Structure formats: C-alpha cells, structure tokens
Amino acid sequence: VTPSEFGALLAECDGSHYYWTAPMASVAPDLLREKFDWYSDLHDESDRPLLDPRGPSLWMGTSGSGTQCHYDVANNIILQLHGTKRVRCYSPSLGLRHLHVFPDAHPRARKSQVDFDDVDFGRFPHFEDCPAPSLDVVLGPGDMLKIPAFWFHHVENGKLSYSNENVIDGPSASLNSFSLSKPMLVAQQIFKQGGRLGRGELEDRMISVLRARGVRLLENLNINNQDEWIERNLLEARFKPIENFDERDTFQENKVELTKRQ
C-alpha cells in the first residue's frame, strides 16, 4: 500500500481502524532527498552511527487507532503533520512495576499486556495503583515530542479514546525518527566484545567481560539494586507471562496483522 492509497482509505473510512507505517526511504525517496538531504550528514563517521540508518518513518492512522503502550531502546522524536495524536508517557521504573510488560521471549516483547480501554484488574493487579503518566499531551500539526529511550508511551490517534471537545476528530499523520541511546550503544559493545572471544579462549574471561559490560549497562539505566532488578525483570518477567501462552492463537493473530500490513 502506498501513502496515497492509504490516504484515500482514510478519507473513505467507514468507522474501521487502520494504522500504517513505513520508512520514507521506501515510500517517498524523492521527498526524503529533497526535504531531508541533511539527514545523512548527522550520522557519525565512525562505526557507531548515532541515528537510525533507516531514516525517518511516516505514520498514518484513522481516529481511534493507536499503538499499545511500549518502550523503545532508542530515543524517539515524533513530529505531528496532520490531525492529532495523544501520547501518554511513563517512566521506565514505573512501567516495569505497573504495566505488566510482555517478556523478551514473547512476540510482543517491550509492550504492556494491559488493554488501556478495557483493563482486566484480575489479570493485571499492579495497573490498578499505577500513578498518572508523567506526561499526557495531545500533539497537533507542527508539534514535536522527544521520548527518551526506555520510557513507556501509549499513542492514540484522534479524540475517540478521551473526552476533549477542542480536539479535532479525524485521521492522523506524523513522522518519527530514532537516535541510538547510550544504553543501546553500551549493549552493542557487549555483543561486539562477546563476538571477539573465540572458542579456544578461557570461559572465565568471557564471563568476566560480559559481567563487567552488564554492570555498566545497568548503571547507565540508573538501576541501584541490580540483583533485585535482575530477579524481577529478567527472570520472573521473562517466563511467567507465557506460562499459559497459546502459540496457535498468537500465530493466527500475527497472521491477521501481517495481512493488514500487506
């Protein structure tokens, strides 16, 4: 689907929810070269680029569509082009305590399991005492928002999900671009260092290097009690949410999502 084809779909929307995204380089390369010719100049000349090499991405959606609350490992900048977009942001520590995040082993890793529009407090009790978001803002055309890496954000297009008569109801269009965060750069170095250790080298050296890099990563995330954090968020969170996971349902759901995207 091209941007113009999807734009026509938005104009003729019958109440269904549609959401579409693609890198500008793949759908509007001429516009990218004309309006964003400076983008490549911002890249670091070293082997560690600071910006997403894919460049900016275009997002378009009907009123009422949105993105489930999640976090990115990179810094994110959103520029609203048309319509409105509500963004609610939660700090990393608050999100990990209250948002019941899917584990890394799950297809929806980094996303909250909580349906913000229909919360099941029986399954997600920690969300009941979740504090208000650190930021709750409605972006209009020309507005820009920077979301730091690891900050959870829940995104909704239009005004259907909340009451505000001053907000225009209708489709939304925006651009976003990622920049590599400091923890992300540290993590890259962990894997690079690990890749340099050959099979013939001592195992304790590998353990020592990965432990040191892991400690540095946690320090950059401002995590003080590292043992407790690892037990709660890496061991428990990785496996408990998928104890009753039905692979067949998720496969069918992912198949539907892929069909819509295509």
Coordinates of C-alpha atoms in Angstrom, one line a residue:
V1 CA 0.0 0.0 0.0
T2 CA 1.4 3.4 -1.0
P3 CA 0.9 6.5 1.2
S4 CA -1.6 8.0 -1.4
E5 CA -3.6 4.7 -1.4
F6 CA -3.7 4.6 2.3
G7 CA -4.6 8.3 2.4
A8 CA -7.6 7.6 0.2
L9 CA -8.6 4.8 2.5
L10 CA -8.5 7.2 5.5
A11 CA -10.8 9.7 3.6
E12 CA -13.3 7.0 2.9
C13 CA -13.1 5.3 6.3
D14 CA -16.3 3.6 7.4
G15 CA -15.5 3.5 11.1
S16 CA -12.9 0.7 11.0
H17 CA -9.5 1.3 12.4
Y18 CA -6.4 1.4 10.2
Y19 CA -2.8 2.1 11.0
W20 CA 0.1 2.2 8.6
T21 CA 3.8 2.9 8.8
A22 CA 6.8 2.7 6.5
P23 CA 10.3 4.3 6.2
M24 CA 10.2 7.3 4.0
A25 CA 13.2 5.9 2.1
S26 CA 11.0 3.1 0.8
V27 CA 7.7 5.1 0.0
A28 CA 8.9 8.6 -0.7
P29 CA 12.6 8.6 -1.6
D30 CA 12.4 11.8 -3.7
L31 CA 10.8 13.7 -0.8
L32 CA 13.5 12.3 1.5
R33 CA 16.3 13.5 -0.7
E34 CA 14.6 16.9 -1.3
K35 CA 13.5 17.8 2.3
F36 CA 15.8 15.7 4.4
D37 CA 19.1 15.8 2.4
W38 CA 20.8 16.9 5.7
Y39 CA 19.9 13.7 7.5
S40 CA 22.8 11.6 6.3
D41 CA 25.2 14.4 7.4
L42 CA 24.1 13.9 11.0
H43 CA 25.4 10.3 11.1
D44 CA 28.7 9.7 13.0
E45 CA 31.5 8.9 10.6
S46 CA 32.7 6.1 13.0
D47 CA 31.4 2.5 13.0
R48 CA 28.8 3.5 15.6
P49 CA 26.1 5.7 13.9
L50 CA 24.0 7.7 16.2
L51 CA 20.9 7.9 14.1
D52 CA 18.7 5.1 12.8
P53 CA 20.1 4.3 9.3
R54 CA 16.6 3.7 8.0
G55 CA 15.9 7.4 8.3
P56 CA 12.5 8.9 9.3
S57 CA 9.3 6.9 9.1
L58 CA 5.8 8.0 8.1
W59 CA 2.8 7.0 10.3
M60 CA -0.8 7.4 9.3
G61 CA -4.0 6.2 11.1
T62 CA -7.7 6.6 11.5
S63 CA -9.2 8.3 14.5
G64 CA -9.3 5.8 17.4
S65 CA -6.3 3.8 16.1
G66 CA -3.1 3.7 18.2
T67 CA 0.0 1.9 19.4
Q68 CA -0.1 -0.3 22.5
C69 CA 1.9 1.1 25.4
H70 CA 5.5 0.1 25.0
Y71 CA 9.1 1.3 25.2
D72 CA 11.9 1.6 22.6
V73 CA 15.6 1.1 23.2
A74 CA 16.3 4.2 21.1
N75 CA 15.4 7.8 21.6
N76 CA 12.3 8.7 19.6
I77 CA 11.2 12.0 18.1
I78 CA 7.6 12.4 16.9
L79 CA 6.6 15.3 14.5
Q80 CA 2.9 15.7 14.0
L81 CA 1.9 16.6 10.5
H82 CA -1.9 16.3 10.4
G83 CA -4.7 15.7 12.9
T84 CA -4.0 15.0 16.5
K85 CA -2.2 12.3 18.5
R86 CA -2.4 11.8 22.2
V87 CA 0.7 10.4 23.9
R88 CA 0.9 9.2 27.5
C89 CA 4.5 8.7 28.9
Y90 CA 5.5 6.6 31.9
S91 CA 9.0 6.4 33.4
P92 CA 10.9 3.1 32.9
S93 CA 10.8 2.1 36.6
L94 CA 7.0 2.9 36.9
G95 CA 6.3 1.0 33.7
L96 CA 8.1 -2.1 34.9
R97 CA 6.2 -2.1 38.2
H98 CA 2.7 -1.4 36.9
L99 CA 2.4 -2.1 33.2
H100 CA 2.8 -5.9 33.2
V101 CA 5.3 -5.9 30.2
F102 CA 5.5 -8.9 27.9
P103 CA 8.8 -10.8 28.4
D104 CA 11.6 -10.8 25.9
A105 CA 10.7 -14.3 24.8
H106 CA 7.2 -13.2 23.7
P107 CA 6.4 -12.0 20.2
R108 CA 5.1 -8.7 21.8
A109 CA 8.2 -8.0 23.8
R110 CA 8.5 -4.5 25.2
K111 CA 4.8 -4.0 25.1
S112 CA 2.4 -3.7 28.0
Q113 CA -0.2 -6.5 28.3
V114 CA -2.8 -4.1 29.7
D115 CA -5.7 -3.0 27.4
F116 CA -6.0 0.6 28.5
D117 CA -9.6 0.8 27.2
D118 CA -10.8 -2.3 29.0
V119 CA -8.5 -3.2 31.9
D120 CA -8.7 -6.6 33.5
F121 CA -7.6 -5.9 37.0
G122 CA -7.8 -9.6 37.9
R123 CA -5.0 -10.4 35.5
F124 CA -3.1 -7.1 35.9
P125 CA -3.5 -6.0 39.6
H126 CA -0.4 -3.7 39.6
F127 CA -2.1 -1.4 37.0
E128 CA -4.8 -0.6 39.4
D129 CA -2.5 1.6 41.6
C130 CA -0.5 2.9 38.6
P131 CA 0.2 6.6 39.0
A132 CA -0.8 9.1 36.4
P133 CA 1.5 9.3 33.4
S134 CA 4.5 11.7 33.7
L135 CA 3.3 13.3 30.5
D136 CA -0.1 13.3 28.9
V137 CA -0.2 15.5 25.8
V138 CA -2.1 16.0 22.6
L139 CA 0.1 16.8 19.6
G140 CA -1.3 19.0 16.8
P141 CA 0.2 19.8 13.4
G142 CA 3.7 21.2 13.9
D143 CA 4.1 19.9 17.4
M144 CA 7.2 17.7 18.2
L145 CA 7.8 15.4 21.1
K146 CA 11.0 13.7 22.2
I147 CA 10.6 10.4 24.1
P148 CA 13.7 9.2 25.8
A149 CA 14.8 5.5 25.4
F150 CA 13.1 3.0 27.7
W151 CA 10.2 5.4 28.5
F152 CA 6.9 3.7 28.0
H153 CA 4.4 5.6 25.7
H154 CA 0.8 4.9 24.8
V155 CA -0.2 6.5 21.5
E156 CA -3.8 7.2 20.3
N157 CA -4.9 9.0 17.1
G158 CA -7.9 11.3 17.1
K159 CA -10.2 12.0 20.1
L160 CA -12.3 8.9 20.3
S161 CA -10.5 7.4 23.3
Y162 CA -10.8 10.5 25.5
S163 CA -13.2 13.5 26.0
N164 CA -12.0 16.8 24.7
E165 CA -14.3 18.8 22.5
N166 CA -11.4 21.1 21.4
V167 CA -9.5 18.3 19.8
I168 CA -10.3 17.7 16.1
D169 CA -11.5 14.2 15.4
G170 CA -10.1 12.6 12.2
P171 CA -7.1 10.8 10.7
S172 CA -3.6 11.5 11.9
A173 CA -0.3 11.7 10.1
S174 CA 3.2 12.0 11.7
L175 CA 6.9 11.4 11.2
N176 CA 9.2 9.8 13.6
S177 CA 13.0 9.3 13.8
F178 CA 15.1 7.2 16.2
S179 CA 18.6 8.0 17.6
L180 CA 20.7 5.5 19.4
S181 CA 20.6 5.8 23.2
K182 CA 23.6 5.5 25.5
P183 CA 22.5 2.1 26.9
M184 CA 21.9 0.9 23.4
L185 CA 25.5 1.8 22.4
V186 CA 26.8 0.0 25.5
A187 CA 24.7 -3.1 24.7
Q188 CA 26.2 -3.1 21.2
Q189 CA 29.6 -3.1 22.7
I190 CA 28.7 -6.1 24.9
F191 CA 27.8 -8.2 21.8
K192 CA 30.8 -7.0 19.9
Q193 CA 33.1 -7.9 22.7
G194 CA 31.4 -11.2 23.1
G195 CA 31.8 -11.9 19.4
R196 CA 35.6 -11.4 19.5
L197 CA 36.0 -14.2 22.1
G198 CA 37.0 -17.4 20.2
R199 CA 36.1 -20.9 21.2
G200 CA 39.6 -21.6 22.4
E201 CA 39.7 -18.8 24.9
L202 CA 39.0 -19.3 28.6
E203 CA 35.4 -19.4 29.7
D204 CA 36.1 -17.3 32.8
R205 CA 37.4 -14.5 30.6
M206 CA 34.1 -14.4 28.7
I207 CA 32.1 -14.4 31.9
S208 CA 34.3 -11.6 33.3
V209 CA 33.8 -9.4 30.2
L210 CA 30.0 -9.9 30.0
R211 CA 29.6 -9.3 33.7
A212 CA 31.5 -6.1 33.5
R213 CA 29.6 -4.9 30.5
G214 CA 26.3 -6.0 32.1
V215 CA 27.0 -4.0 35.2
R216 CA 27.9 -0.9 33.1
L217 CA 24.6 -1.3 31.2
L218 CA 22.6 -1.4 34.5
E219 CA 24.5 1.6 35.8
N220 CA 23.6 3.6 32.7
L221 CA 20.0 2.7 33.3
N222 CA 20.3 4.1 36.9
I223 CA 19.4 0.8 38.5
N224 CA 20.7 0.7 42.0
N225 CA 19.6 -2.7 43.4
Q226 CA 20.8 -4.8 40.5
D227 CA 20.2 -8.2 42.0
E228 CA 16.6 -7.4 42.7
W229 CA 16.1 -5.8 39.3
I230 CA 17.5 -8.9 37.5
E231 CA 15.3 -11.3 39.5
R232 CA 12.1 -9.3 39.0
N233 CA 12.5 -8.1 35.4
L234 CA 14.8 -10.7 33.7
L235 CA 14.0 -14.0 35.4
E236 CA 10.3 -13.6 36.5
A237 CA 9.2 -11.3 33.7
R238 CA 10.8 -13.4 31.0
F239 CA 8.9 -16.6 31.7
K240 CA 5.8 -16.1 33.9
P241 CA 3.6 -14.2 31.4
I242 CA 3.9 -17.0 28.9
E243 CA 3.1 -19.9 31.2
N244 CA -0.4 -20.1 29.6
F245 CA 0.6 -18.7 26.3
D246 CA -1.3 -20.3 23.3
E247 CA 1.0 -20.3 20.3
R248 CA -1.8 -21.1 17.9
D249 CA -3.8 -18.0 18.9
T250 CA -0.8 -15.7 18.6
F251 CA 0.2 -17.2 15.2
Q252 CA -3.3 -16.5 13.8
E253 CA -3.4 -13.0 15.3
N254 CA 0.1 -12.2 13.9
K255 CA -1.1 -13.6 10.5
V256 CA -4.0 -11.2 10.5
E257 CA -1.8 -8.3 11.4
L258 CA 0.6 -9.2 8.6
T259 CA -2.2 -9.4 6.2
K260 CA -3.5 -6.0 7.1
R261 CA 0.0 -4.5 6.7
Q262 CA 0.5 -6.1 3.3

